[in-house]
PDB file of C-alpha atoms in Angstrom:
ATOM      1  CA  UNK A  12       0.000   0.000   0.000  1.00  0.00           C
ATOM      2  CA  UNK A  13       2.806   2.413   0.870  1.00  0.00           C
ATOM      3  CA  UNK A  14       4.479   2.169  -2.588  1.00  0.00           C
ATOM      4  CA  UNK A  15       1.115   2.996  -4.181  1.00  0.00           C
ATOM      5  CA  UNK A  16       0.687   6.034  -1.918  1.00  0.00           C
ATOM      6  CA  UNK A  17       4.218   7.186  -2.748  1.00  0.00           C
ATOM      7  CA  UNK A  18       3.496   6.850  -6.469  1.00  0.00           C
ATOM      8  CA  UNK A  19       0.282   8.852  -6.107  1.00  0.00           C
ATOM      9  CA  UNK A  20       2.096  11.586  -4.155  1.00  0.00           C
ATOM     10  CA  UNK A  21       4.661  11.736  -6.957  1.00  0.00           C
ATOM     11  CA  UNK A  22       2.183  11.743  -9.852  1.00  0.00           C
ATOM     12  CA  UNK A  23      -0.515  14.094  -8.505  1.00  0.00           C
ATOM     13  CA  UNK A  24       1.662  17.267  -8.394  1.00  0.00           C
ATOM     14  CA  UNK A  25       2.785  16.684 -11.980  1.00  0.00           C
ATOM     15  CA  UNK A  26      -0.780  15.934 -13.077  1.00  0.00           C
ATOM     16  CA  UNK A  27      -2.101  19.126 -11.472  1.00  0.00           C
ATOM     17  CA  UNK A  28       0.661  21.257 -12.983  1.00  0.00           C
ATOM     18  CA  UNK A  29       0.249  19.735 -16.441  1.00  0.00           C
ATOM     19  CA  UNK A  30      -3.541  20.033 -16.209  1.00  0.00           C
ATOM     20  CA  UNK A  31      -3.430  23.751 -15.404  1.00  0.00           C
ATOM     21  CA  UNK A  32      -0.846  24.400 -18.117  1.00  0.00           C
ATOM     22  CA  UNK A  33      -2.929  22.491 -20.677  1.00  0.00           C
ATOM     23  CA  UNK A  34      -6.009  24.509 -19.738  1.00  0.00           C
ATOM     24  CA  UNK A  35      -4.113  27.798 -20.048  1.00  0.00           C
ATOM     25  CA  UNK A  36      -2.343  26.994 -23.324  1.00  0.00           C
ATOM     26  CA  UNK A  37      -4.817  24.739 -25.129  1.00  0.00           C
ATOM     27  CA  UNK A  38      -5.646  27.501 -27.640  1.00  0.00           C
ATOM     28  CA  UNK A  39      -2.311  29.294 -27.566  1.00  0.00           C
ATOM     29  CA  UNK A  40      -0.811  30.795 -30.719  1.00  0.00           C
ATOM     30  CA  UNK A  41       2.594  29.131 -30.584  1.00  0.00           C
ATOM     31  CA  UNK A  42       3.927  31.099 -33.538  1.00  0.00           C
ATOM     32  CA  UNK A  43       3.330  34.315 -31.551  1.00  0.00           C
ATOM     33  CA  UNK A  44       5.074  32.777 -28.543  1.00  0.00           C
ATOM     34  CA  UNK A  45       8.050  31.837 -30.713  1.00  0.00           C
ATOM     35  CA  UNK A  46       8.133  35.343 -32.172  1.00  0.00           C
ATOM     36  CA  UNK A  47       8.150  36.777 -28.648  1.00  0.00           C
ATOM     37  CA  UNK A  48      11.038  34.469 -27.770  1.00  0.00           C
ATOM     38  CA  UNK A  49      13.094  35.510 -30.804  1.00  0.00           C
ATOM     39  CA  UNK A  50      12.517  39.202 -30.044  1.00  0.00           C
ATOM     40  CA  UNK A  51      13.647  38.808 -26.430  1.00  0.00           C
ATOM     41  CA  UNK A  52      16.395  41.144 -25.187  1.00  0.00           C
ATOM     42  CA  UNK A  53      18.945  38.697 -23.802  1.00  0.00           C
ATOM     43  CA  UNK A  54      20.838  41.415 -21.964  1.00  0.00           C
ATOM     44  CA  UNK A  55      17.905  41.999 -19.617  1.00  0.00           C
ATOM     45  CA  UNK A  56      17.216  38.282 -19.294  1.00  0.00           C
ATOM     46  CA  UNK A  57      20.828  37.500 -18.389  1.00  0.00           C
ATOM     47  CA  UNK A  58      20.758  40.280 -15.790  1.00  0.00           C
ATOM     48  CA  UNK A  59      17.568  38.743 -14.407  1.00  0.00           C
ATOM     49  CA  UNK A  60      19.230  35.322 -14.251  1.00  0.00           C
ATOM     50  CA  UNK A  61      22.225  36.800 -12.438  1.00  0.00           C
ATOM     51  CA  UNK A  62      19.901  37.971  -9.672  1.00  0.00           C
ATOM     52  CA  UNK A  63      18.428  34.469  -9.613  1.00  0.00           C
ATOM     53  CA  UNK A  64      21.745  33.197  -8.246  1.00  0.00           C
ATOM     54  CA  UNK A  65      21.886  35.797  -5.462  1.00  0.00           C
ATOM     55  CA  UNK A  66      19.073  34.403  -3.213  1.00  0.00           C
ATOM     56  CA  UNK A  67      20.558  30.889  -2.854  1.00  0.00           C
ATOM     57  CA  UNK A  68      23.931  32.392  -1.895  1.00  0.00           C
ATOM     58  CA  UNK A  69      22.290  34.692   0.668  1.00  0.00           C
ATOM     59  CA  UNK A  70      20.283  31.720   1.896  1.00  0.00           C
ATOM     60  CA  UNK A  71      23.520  29.776   2.420  1.00  0.00           C
ATOM     61  CA  UNK A  72      25.073  32.690   4.340  1.00  0.00           C
ATOM     62  CA  UNK A  73      21.957  32.980   6.496  1.00  0.00           C
ATOM     63  CA  UNK A  74      21.883  29.244   7.122  1.00  0.00           C
ATOM     64  CA  UNK A  75      25.457  29.269   8.422  1.00  0.00           C
ATOM     65  CA  UNK A  76      24.516  32.039  10.865  1.00  0.00           C
ATOM     66  CA  UNK A  77      21.577  29.980  12.161  1.00  0.00           C
ATOM     67  CA  UNK A  78      23.755  26.880  12.598  1.00  0.00           C
ATOM     68  CA  UNK A  79      26.559  28.680  14.426  1.00  0.00           C
ATOM     69  CA  UNK A  80      24.786  28.776  17.869  1.00  0.00           C
ATOM     70  CA  UNK A  81      24.399  24.987  17.565  1.00  0.00           C
ATOM     71  CA  UNK A  82      28.192  24.648  17.247  1.00  0.00           C
ATOM     72  CA  UNK A  83      27.807  23.600  13.621  1.00  0.00           C
ATOM     73  CA  UNK A  84      30.183  25.275  11.165  1.00  0.00           C
ATOM     74  CA  UNK A  85      29.663  23.874   7.659  1.00  0.00           C
ATOM     75  CA  UNK A  86      31.669  25.493   4.833  1.00  0.00           C
ATOM     76  CA  UNK A  87      29.843  28.138   2.802  1.00  0.00           C
ATOM     77  CA  UNK A  88      30.685  26.208  -0.355  1.00  0.00           C
ATOM     78  CA  UNK A  89      28.872  23.095   0.877  1.00  0.00           C
ATOM     79  CA  UNK A  90      25.878  25.115   2.111  1.00  0.00           C
ATOM     80  CA  UNK A  91      25.534  26.836  -1.261  1.00  0.00           C
ATOM     81  CA  UNK A  92      25.855  23.582  -3.199  1.00  0.00           C
ATOM     82  CA  UNK A  93      23.291  21.937  -0.913  1.00  0.00           C
ATOM     83  CA  UNK A  94      20.771  24.686  -1.619  1.00  0.00           C
ATOM     84  CA  UNK A  95      21.382  24.559  -5.378  1.00  0.00           C
ATOM     85  CA  UNK A  96      20.835  20.785  -5.327  1.00  0.00           C
ATOM     86  CA  UNK A  97      17.741  21.093  -3.121  1.00  0.00           C
ATOM     87  CA  UNK A  98      16.077  23.490  -5.567  1.00  0.00           C
ATOM     88  CA  UNK A  99      16.713  21.087  -8.441  1.00  0.00           C
ATOM     89  CA  UNK A 100      15.474  18.123  -6.392  1.00  0.00           C
ATOM     90  CA  UNK A 101      12.174  19.924  -5.774  1.00  0.00           C
ATOM     91  CA  UNK A 102      11.591  19.934  -9.535  1.00  0.00           C
ATOM     92  CA  UNK A 103      11.378  16.144  -9.400  1.00  0.00           C
ATOM     93  CA  UNK A 104       9.630  15.732  -6.041  1.00  0.00           C
ATOM     94  CA  UNK A 105       7.935  18.939  -4.847  1.00  0.00           C
ATOM     95  CA  UNK A 106       8.902  20.054  -1.316  1.00  0.00           C
ATOM     96  CA  UNK A 107      11.684  17.477  -1.001  1.00  0.00           C
ATOM     97  CA  UNK A 108      14.254  20.267  -1.106  1.00  0.00           C
ATOM     98  CA  UNK A 109      14.341  20.979   2.642  1.00  0.00           C
ATOM     99  CA  UNK A 110      15.100  17.351   3.440  1.00  0.00           C
ATOM    100  CA  UNK A 111      17.595  17.112   0.576  1.00  0.00           C
ATOM    101  CA  UNK A 112      19.719  20.062   1.644  1.00  0.00           C
ATOM    102  CA  UNK A 113      19.813  18.938   5.283  1.00  0.00           C
ATOM    103  CA  UNK A 114      20.831  15.446   4.181  1.00  0.00           C
ATOM    104  CA  UNK A 115      23.497  16.921   1.908  1.00  0.00           C
ATOM    105  CA  UNK A 116      24.896  18.978   4.764  1.00  0.00           C
ATOM    106  CA  UNK A 117      25.024  15.901   6.989  1.00  0.00           C
ATOM    107  CA  UNK A 118      26.815  13.886   4.294  1.00  0.00           C
ATOM    108  CA  UNK A 119      29.394  16.472   3.256  1.00  0.00           C
ATOM    109  CA  UNK A 120      29.866  18.522   6.436  1.00  0.00           C
ATOM    110  CA  UNK A 121      28.809  16.151   9.236  1.00  0.00           C
ATOM    111  CA  UNK A 122      26.070  18.525  10.415  1.00  0.00           C
ATOM    112  CA  UNK A 123      23.257  17.103  12.554  1.00  0.00           C
ATOM    113  CA  UNK A 124      20.295  16.435  10.267  1.00  0.00           C
ATOM    114  CA  UNK A 125      17.687  17.204  12.936  1.00  0.00           C
ATOM    115  CA  UNK A 126      19.310  20.474  13.970  1.00  0.00           C
ATOM    116  CA  UNK A 127      19.757  21.547  10.361  1.00  0.00           C
ATOM    117  CA  UNK A 128      16.099  20.805   9.642  1.00  0.00           C
ATOM    118  CA  UNK A 129      15.086  22.813  12.694  1.00  0.00           C
ATOM    119  CA  UNK A 130      16.925  25.854  11.360  1.00  0.00           C
ATOM    120  CA  UNK A 131      15.193  25.377   8.005  1.00  0.00           C
ATOM    121  CA  UNK A 132      11.816  25.492   9.762  1.00  0.00           C
ATOM    122  CA  UNK A 133      12.894  28.774  11.395  1.00  0.00           C
ATOM    123  CA  UNK A 134      13.840  30.078   7.952  1.00  0.00           C
ATOM    124  CA  UNK A 135      10.410  29.223   6.597  1.00  0.00           C
ATOM    125  CA  UNK A 136       8.734  31.123   9.422  1.00  0.00           C
ATOM    126  CA  UNK A 137      10.880  34.213   8.779  1.00  0.00           C
ATOM    127  CA  UNK A 138      10.342  33.975   5.020  1.00  0.00           C
ATOM    128  CA  UNK A 139       6.583  33.611   5.472  1.00  0.00           C
ATOM    129  CA  UNK A 140       6.408  36.708   7.677  1.00  0.00           C
ATOM    130  CA  UNK A 141       8.462  38.712   5.176  1.00  0.00           C
ATOM    131  CA  UNK A 142       6.287  37.547   2.273  1.00  0.00           C
ATOM    132  CA  UNK A 143       3.113  38.578   4.104  1.00  0.00           C
ATOM    133  CA  UNK A 144       4.607  41.994   4.926  1.00  0.00           C
ATOM    134  CA  UNK A 145       5.778  42.370   1.330  1.00  0.00           C
ATOM    135  CA  UNK A 146       2.317  41.492   0.022  1.00  0.00           C
ATOM    136  CA  UNK A 147       0.585  43.950   2.351  1.00  0.00           C
ATOM    137  CA  UNK A 148       3.072  46.638   1.341  1.00  0.00           C
ATOM    138  CA  UNK A 149       2.534  45.917  -2.354  1.00  0.00           C
ATOM    139  CA  UNK A 150      -1.244  46.080  -1.917  1.00  0.00           C
ATOM    140  CA  UNK A 151      -1.002  49.400  -0.047  1.00  0.00           C
ATOM    141  CA  UNK A 152       1.269  50.826  -2.755  1.00  0.00           C
ATOM    142  CA  UNK A 153      -1.341  49.966  -5.343  1.00  0.00           C
ATOM    143  CA  UNK A 154      -4.327  51.163  -3.304  1.00  0.00           C
ATOM    144  CA  UNK A 155      -4.334  54.763  -4.687  1.00  0.00           C
ATOM    145  CA  UNK A 156      -4.200  53.479  -8.273  1.00  0.00           C
ATOM    146  CA  UNK A 157      -6.903  50.938  -7.522  1.00  0.00           C
ATOM    147  CA  UNK A 158      -9.218  53.553  -5.988  1.00  0.00           C
ATOM    148  CA  UNK A 159      -8.521  55.938  -8.878  1.00  0.00           C
ATOM    149  CA  UNK A 160      -9.396  53.179 -11.322  1.00  0.00           C
ATOM    150  CA  UNK A 161     -12.706  52.507  -9.556  1.00  0.00           C
ATOM    151  CA  UNK A 162     -13.517  56.231  -9.438  1.00  0.00           C
ATOM    152  CA  UNK A 163     -12.664  56.778 -13.109  1.00  0.00           C
ATOM    153  CA  UNK A 164     -14.498  53.768 -14.483  1.00  0.00           C
ATOM    154  CA  UNK A 165     -17.318  53.641 -11.951  1.00  0.00           C
ATOM    155  CA  UNK A 166     -16.737  49.919 -11.639  1.00  0.00           C
ATOM    156  CA  UNK A 167     -17.588  48.040  -8.468  1.00  0.00           C
ATOM    157  CA  UNK A 168     -14.830  45.905  -6.910  1.00  0.00           C
ATOM    158  CA  UNK A 169     -16.817  42.719  -7.467  1.00  0.00           C
ATOM    159  CA  UNK A 170     -17.031  43.481 -11.183  1.00  0.00           C
ATOM    160  CA  UNK A 171     -13.302  42.769 -11.459  1.00  0.00           C
ATOM    161  CA  UNK A 172     -14.086  39.147 -10.672  1.00  0.00           C
ATOM    162  CA  UNK A 173     -15.995  38.970 -13.955  1.00  0.00           C
ATOM    163  CA  UNK A 174     -12.593  38.516 -15.603  1.00  0.00           C
ATOM    164  CA  UNK A 175     -12.598  35.051 -14.044  1.00  0.00           C
ATOM    165  CA  UNK A 176     -14.235  32.257 -15.997  1.00  0.00           C
ATOM    166  CA  UNK A 177     -15.791  29.260 -14.257  1.00  0.00           C
ATOM    167  CA  UNK A 178     -12.635  27.323 -15.115  1.00  0.00           C
ATOM    168  CA  UNK A 179     -10.580  30.082 -13.483  1.00  0.00           C
ATOM    169  CA  UNK A 180     -12.539  29.710 -10.259  1.00  0.00           C
ATOM    170  CA  UNK A 181     -12.060  25.938 -10.465  1.00  0.00           C
ATOM    171  CA  UNK A 182      -8.284  26.256 -10.875  1.00  0.00           C
ATOM    172  CA  UNK A 183      -8.127  28.651  -7.910  1.00  0.00           C
ATOM    173  CA  UNK A 184     -10.161  26.267  -5.747  1.00  0.00           C
ATOM    174  CA  UNK A 185      -8.027  23.255  -6.707  1.00  0.00           C
ATOM    175  CA  UNK A 186      -4.803  25.152  -5.953  1.00  0.00           C
ATOM    176  CA  UNK A 187      -6.151  26.264  -2.561  1.00  0.00           C
ATOM    177  CA  UNK A 188      -7.216  22.715  -1.649  1.00  0.00           C
ATOM    178  CA  UNK A 189      -3.846  21.292  -2.684  1.00  0.00           C
ATOM    179  CA  UNK A 190      -1.996  23.893  -0.622  1.00  0.00           C
ATOM    180  CA  UNK A 191      -4.148  23.105   2.418  1.00  0.00           C
ATOM    181  CA  UNK A 192      -3.683  19.383   1.830  1.00  0.00           C
ATOM    182  CA  UNK A 193       0.093  19.814   1.714  1.00  0.00           C
ATOM    183  CA  UNK A 194       0.073  21.760   4.988  1.00  0.00           C
ATOM    184  CA  UNK A 195      -2.057  19.045   6.615  1.00  0.00           C
ATOM    185  CA  UNK A 196       0.352  16.373   5.365  1.00  0.00           C
ATOM    186  CA  UNK A 197       3.306  18.357   6.692  1.00  0.00           C
ATOM    187  CA  UNK A 198       1.722  18.575  10.144  1.00  0.00           C
ATOM    188  CA  UNK A 199       0.942  14.855  10.089  1.00  0.00           C
ATOM    189  CA  UNK A 200       4.520  14.034   9.138  1.00  0.00           C
ATOM    190  CA  UNK A 201       5.811  15.886  12.185  1.00  0.00           C
ATOM    191  CA  UNK A 202       5.181  12.616  14.018  1.00  0.00           C
ATOM    192  CA  UNK A 203       8.402  11.457  12.350  1.00  0.00           C
ATOM    193  CA  UNK A 204      10.309  13.454  14.926  1.00  0.00           C
ATOM    194  CA  UNK A 205       8.569  11.694  17.815  1.00  0.00           C
ATOM    195  CA  UNK A 206      10.412   8.464  17.065  1.00  0.00           C
ATOM    196  CA  UNK A 207      13.243   9.489  19.309  1.00  0.00           C
ATOM    197  CA  UNK A 208      13.536  12.048  22.071  1.00  0.00           C
ATOM    198  CA  UNK A 209      17.062  12.911  20.989  1.00  0.00           C
ATOM    199  CA  UNK A 210      15.958  13.799  17.455  1.00  0.00           C
ATOM    200  CA  UNK A 211      13.069  15.865  18.751  1.00  0.00           C
ATOM    201  CA  UNK A 212      15.343  17.795  21.115  1.00  0.00           C
ATOM    202  CA  UNK A 213      17.793  18.469  18.270  1.00  0.00           C
ATOM    203  CA  UNK A 214      14.961  19.591  16.022  1.00  0.00           C
ATOM    204  CA  UNK A 215      13.570  22.014  18.613  1.00  0.00           C
ATOM    205  CA  UNK A 216      17.091  23.282  19.304  1.00  0.00           C
ATOM    206  CA  UNK A 217      17.380  24.091  15.623  1.00  0.00           C
ATOM    207  CA  UNK A 218      14.177  26.127  15.720  1.00  0.00           C
ATOM    208  CA  UNK A 219      15.172  27.891  18.946  1.00  0.00           C
ATOM    209  CA  UNK A 220      18.630  28.715  17.584  1.00  0.00           C
ATOM    210  CA  UNK A 221      17.157  31.765  15.881  1.00  0.00           C
ATOM    211  CA  UNK A 222      17.038  33.533  19.257  1.00  0.00           C
ATOM    212  CA  UNK A 223      20.790  33.107  19.631  1.00  0.00           C
ATOM    213  CA  UNK A 224      21.815  34.101  16.116  1.00  0.00           C
ATOM    214  CA  UNK A 225      24.559  36.717  16.185  1.00  0.00           C
ATOM    215  CA  UNK A 226      24.690  39.168  14.598  1.00  0.00           C
ATOM    216  CA  UNK A 227      20.909  39.187  14.252  1.00  0.00           C
ATOM    217  CA  UNK A 228      21.016  42.197  11.947  1.00  0.00           C
ATOM    218  CA  UNK A 229      23.015  40.137   9.436  1.00  0.00           C
ATOM    219  CA  UNK A 230      20.412  37.348   9.551  1.00  0.00           C
ATOM    220  CA  UNK A 231      17.641  39.866   8.866  1.00  0.00           C
ATOM    221  CA  UNK A 232      19.696  41.583   6.168  1.00  0.00           C
ATOM    222  CA  UNK A 233      20.281  38.276   4.387  1.00  0.00           C
ATOM    223  CA  UNK A 234      16.550  37.519   4.671  1.00  0.00           C
ATOM    224  CA  UNK A 235      15.637  40.840   3.072  1.00  0.00           C
ATOM    225  CA  UNK A 236      18.342  40.313   0.445  1.00  0.00           C
ATOM    226  CA  UNK A 237      16.844  36.938  -0.461  1.00  0.00           C
ATOM    227  CA  UNK A 238      13.458  38.460  -1.263  1.00  0.00           C
ATOM    228  CA  UNK A 239      14.991  41.486  -2.976  1.00  0.00           C
ATOM    229  CA  UNK A 240      16.959  39.103  -5.192  1.00  0.00           C
ATOM    230  CA  UNK A 241      13.885  37.045  -6.019  1.00  0.00           C
ATOM    231  CA  UNK A 242      11.935  40.189  -6.888  1.00  0.00           C
ATOM    232  CA  UNK A 243      14.661  41.548  -9.188  1.00  0.00           C
ATOM    233  CA  UNK A 244      14.984  38.078 -10.731  1.00  0.00           C
ATOM    234  CA  UNK A 245      11.299  38.386 -11.640  1.00  0.00           C
ATOM    235  CA  UNK A 246      10.977  42.116 -12.367  1.00  0.00           C
ATOM    236  CA  UNK A 247      13.998  42.512 -14.654  1.00  0.00           C
ATOM    237  CA  UNK A 248      12.561  39.807 -16.912  1.00  0.00           C
ATOM    238  CA  UNK A 249       9.746  42.216 -17.851  1.00  0.00           C
ATOM    239  CA  UNK A 250      12.261  44.414 -19.676  1.00  0.00           C
ATOM    240  CA  UNK A 251      13.322  41.496 -21.865  1.00  0.00           C
ATOM    241  CA  UNK A 252      10.040  41.691 -23.788  1.00  0.00           C
ATOM    242  CA  UNK A 253       8.619  44.819 -25.488  1.00  0.00           C
ATOM    243  CA  UNK A 254       5.052  43.826 -24.547  1.00  0.00           C
ATOM    244  CA  UNK A 255       5.808  43.874 -20.799  1.00  0.00           C
ATOM    245  CA  UNK A 256       8.625  46.432 -20.533  1.00  0.00           C
ATOM    246  CA  UNK A 257       6.263  49.171 -19.326  1.00  0.00           C
ATOM    247  CA  UNK A 258       4.872  47.246 -16.342  1.00  0.00           C
ATOM    248  CA  UNK A 259       4.941  49.374 -13.188  1.00  0.00           C
ATOM    249  CA  UNK A 260       7.403  48.154 -10.484  1.00  0.00           C
ATOM    250  CA  UNK A 261       4.649  48.135  -7.848  1.00  0.00           C
ATOM    251  CA  UNK A 262       2.330  46.151 -10.118  1.00  0.00           C
ATOM    252  CA  UNK A 263       5.161  43.698 -10.768  1.00  0.00           C
ATOM    253  CA  UNK A 264       5.726  43.464  -7.001  1.00  0.00           C
ATOM    254  CA  UNK A 265       2.097  42.501  -6.418  1.00  0.00           C
ATOM    255  CA  UNK A 266       2.271  39.910  -9.213  1.00  0.00           C
ATOM    256  CA  UNK A 267       5.491  38.603  -7.663  1.00  0.00           C
ATOM    257  CA  UNK A 268       3.876  38.251  -4.225  1.00  0.00           C
ATOM    258  CA  UNK A 269       0.764  36.508  -5.555  1.00  0.00           C
ATOM    259  CA  UNK A 270       2.976  34.216  -7.617  1.00  0.00           C
ATOM    260  CA  UNK A 271       5.046  33.404  -4.521  1.00  0.00           C
ATOM    261  CA  UNK A 272       1.898  32.305  -2.694  1.00  0.00           C
ATOM    262  CA  UNK A 273       0.879  30.222  -5.725  1.00  0.00           C
ATOM    263  CA  UNK A 274       4.167  28.321  -5.474  1.00  0.00           C
ATOM    264  CA  UNK A 275       2.884  26.909  -2.156  1.00  0.00           C
ATOM    265  CA  UNK A 276       0.808  24.538  -4.279  1.00  0.00           C
ATOM    266  CA  UNK A 277       3.049  21.446  -4.475  1.00  0.00           C
ATOM    267  CA  UNK A 278       3.789  21.274  -8.201  1.00  0.00           C
ATOM    268  CA  UNK A 279       7.302  21.243  -9.741  1.00  0.00           C
ATOM    269  CA  UNK A 280       8.639  24.791  -9.290  1.00  0.00           C
ATOM    270  CA  UNK A 281       5.049  26.020  -9.021  1.00  0.00           C
ATOM    271  CA  UNK A 282       4.363  25.085 -12.657  1.00  0.00           C
ATOM    272  CA  UNK A 283       0.711  25.758 -13.435  1.00  0.00           C
ATOM    273  CA  UNK A 284      -0.431  27.647 -10.325  1.00  0.00           C
ATOM    274  CA  UNK A 285       2.365  30.239 -10.754  1.00  0.00           C
ATOM    275  CA  UNK A 286       1.514  30.768 -14.423  1.00  0.00           C
ATOM    276  CA  UNK A 287      -2.166  31.176 -13.623  1.00  0.00           C
ATOM    277  CA  UNK A 288      -1.639  33.537 -10.673  1.00  0.00           C
ATOM    278  CA  UNK A 289       0.846  35.875 -12.383  1.00  0.00           C
ATOM    279  CA  UNK A 290      -1.156  35.927 -15.612  1.00  0.00           C
ATOM    280  CA  UNK A 291      -4.341  36.790 -13.731  1.00  0.00           C
ATOM    281  CA  UNK A 292      -2.756  39.710 -11.866  1.00  0.00           C
ATOM    282  CA  UNK A 293      -1.153  41.183 -14.987  1.00  0.00           C
ATOM    283  CA  UNK A 294      -4.340  40.858 -17.047  1.00  0.00           C
ATOM    284  CA  UNK A 295      -6.311  42.591 -14.284  1.00  0.00           C
ATOM    285  CA  UNK A 296      -3.831  45.452 -14.646  1.00  0.00           C
ATOM    286  CA  UNK A 297      -4.869  45.837 -18.264  1.00  0.00           C
ATOM    287  CA  UNK A 298      -2.166  43.941 -20.142  1.00  0.00           C
ATOM    288  CA  UNK A 299      -3.264  41.973 -23.190  1.00  0.00           C
ATOM    289  CA  UNK A 300      -3.739  38.314 -22.321  1.00  0.00           C
ATOM    290  CA  UNK A 301      -1.883  36.813 -25.317  1.00  0.00           C
ATOM    291  CA  UNK A 302       1.550  38.365 -24.624  1.00  0.00           C
ATOM    292  CA  UNK A 303       1.136  37.867 -20.873  1.00  0.00           C
ATOM    293  CA  UNK A 304       0.447  34.150 -21.323  1.00  0.00           C
ATOM    294  CA  UNK A 305       3.570  33.890 -23.477  1.00  0.00           C
ATOM    295  CA  UNK A 306       5.556  35.956 -20.971  1.00  0.00           C
ATOM    296  CA  UNK A 307       4.801  33.739 -17.976  1.00  0.00           C
ATOM    297  CA  UNK A 308       5.566  30.600 -19.987  1.00  0.00           C
ATOM    298  CA  UNK A 309       8.909  31.869 -21.289  1.00  0.00           C
ATOM    299  CA  UNK A 310      10.055  33.397 -17.999  1.00  0.00           C
ATOM    300  CA  UNK A 311       9.132  30.345 -15.933  1.00  0.00           C
ATOM    301  CA  UNK A 312      10.800  27.997 -18.428  1.00  0.00           C
ATOM    302  CA  UNK A 313      14.032  30.013 -18.519  1.00  0.00           C
ATOM    303  CA  UNK A 314      14.112  30.388 -14.734  1.00  0.00           C
ATOM    304  CA  UNK A 315      13.484  26.656 -14.313  1.00  0.00           C
ATOM    305  CA  UNK A 316      16.404  25.977 -16.663  1.00  0.00           C
ATOM    306  CA  UNK A 317      18.550  28.102 -14.337  1.00  0.00           C
ATOM    307  CA  UNK A 318      17.462  25.929 -11.394  1.00  0.00           C
ATOM    308  CA  UNK A 319      18.477  22.810 -13.330  1.00  0.00           C
ATOM    309  CA  UNK A 320      21.862  24.277 -14.292  1.00  0.00           C
ATOM    310  CA  UNK A 321      22.706  25.498 -10.784  1.00  0.00           C
ATOM    311  CA  UNK A 322      21.542  22.168  -9.377  1.00  0.00           C
ATOM    312  CA  UNK A 323      23.869  20.335 -11.760  1.00  0.00           C
ATOM    313  CA  UNK A 324      26.681  22.706 -10.799  1.00  0.00           C
ATOM    314  CA  UNK A 325      26.049  22.102  -7.097  1.00  0.00           C
ATOM    315  CA  UNK A 326      25.976  18.337  -7.557  1.00  0.00           C
ATOM    316  CA  UNK A 327      29.194  18.350  -9.605  1.00  0.00           C
ATOM    317  CA  UNK A 328      30.920  20.550  -7.035  1.00  0.00           C
ATOM    318  CA  UNK A 329      29.854  18.245  -4.206  1.00  0.00           C
ATOM    319  CA  UNK A 330      31.357  15.295  -6.077  1.00  0.00           C
ATOM    320  CA  UNK A 331      34.544  17.321  -6.498  1.00  0.00           C
ATOM    321  CA  UNK A 332      34.592  18.077  -2.765  1.00  0.00           C
ATOM    322  CA  UNK A 333      34.176  14.374  -2.018  1.00  0.00           C
ATOM    323  CA  UNK A 334      37.009  13.497  -4.395  1.00  0.00           C
ATOM    324  CA  UNK A 335      39.282  16.151  -2.876  1.00  0.00           C
ATOM    325  CA  UNK A 336      38.460  14.871   0.611  1.00  0.00           C
ATOM    326  CA  UNK A 337      39.408  11.312  -0.351  1.00  0.00           C
ATOM    327  CA  UNK A 338      42.645  12.525  -1.939  1.00  0.00           C
ATOM    328  CA  UNK A 339      43.539  14.481   1.201  1.00  0.00           C
ATOM    329  CA  UNK A 340      43.135  11.393   3.411  1.00  0.00           C
ATOM    330  CA  UNK A 341      45.502   9.274   1.303  1.00  0.00           C
TER     331      UNK A 341
END
């Protein structure tokens, strides 16, 4: 029975992602998408990709700070490689990344798995708080424009929902249910840590280590830098396409925040839910749907390719570290 459940847990995220993508692109003009790709400004896209590498490095620096109070001192190189590999692993099995990077750190740096996982949980709490604050800030920044739009057009707020089709509501409901289901599964799996008191103590010590992080300002600065990097990774991609180059930074910030929440749905790299969420926000801001649909597809595909490449780099570097370690012991 367990192998069947594991297979279902592996297939369902892919099926949901593919289903949403099929629904969004079933009538797509692929020649227009190809034309948009060939007209892309690679200078802007490469700059966007450069900022895509910044958050994992900041995340590695922040992780080392969180591990220091636990008397764990893994090399920055190993931490960075572990995060690169974890992102790539999540493309195959959604949400496996946290476990993967802690296991990698244990294998290549001898760090306690339970303590490392505890610090990752602390990271998720901090990141969630920052994302909520960022979303509220983005919404407040757009409030004057939103009120001006309602005053100018005389439209009621509920009329904006008319842009949603019945299928759009269905996709939103499915994504919400999957996100809730994943959270419920995560809570249920916490029983894993009850198998041994020692593991549970180590896990809780990892969570509590945040109170002893020094310097705390550096931890917070890295956290802010992570989200700033992710935002620039997303926003600079708009300039790569003539159809989206005029998007307002605040509007892009709101689309970025909504897309970040959509990634909570356990599909590979948010494929499907992210496309739908970002497309919906940008269309509500008045952008033509055809170029926006092409934009989200191209940007997500290119950014996913970056995740694969950095994951391969991290894996190759870890193998090199292992080889160097064996050579040093001879």
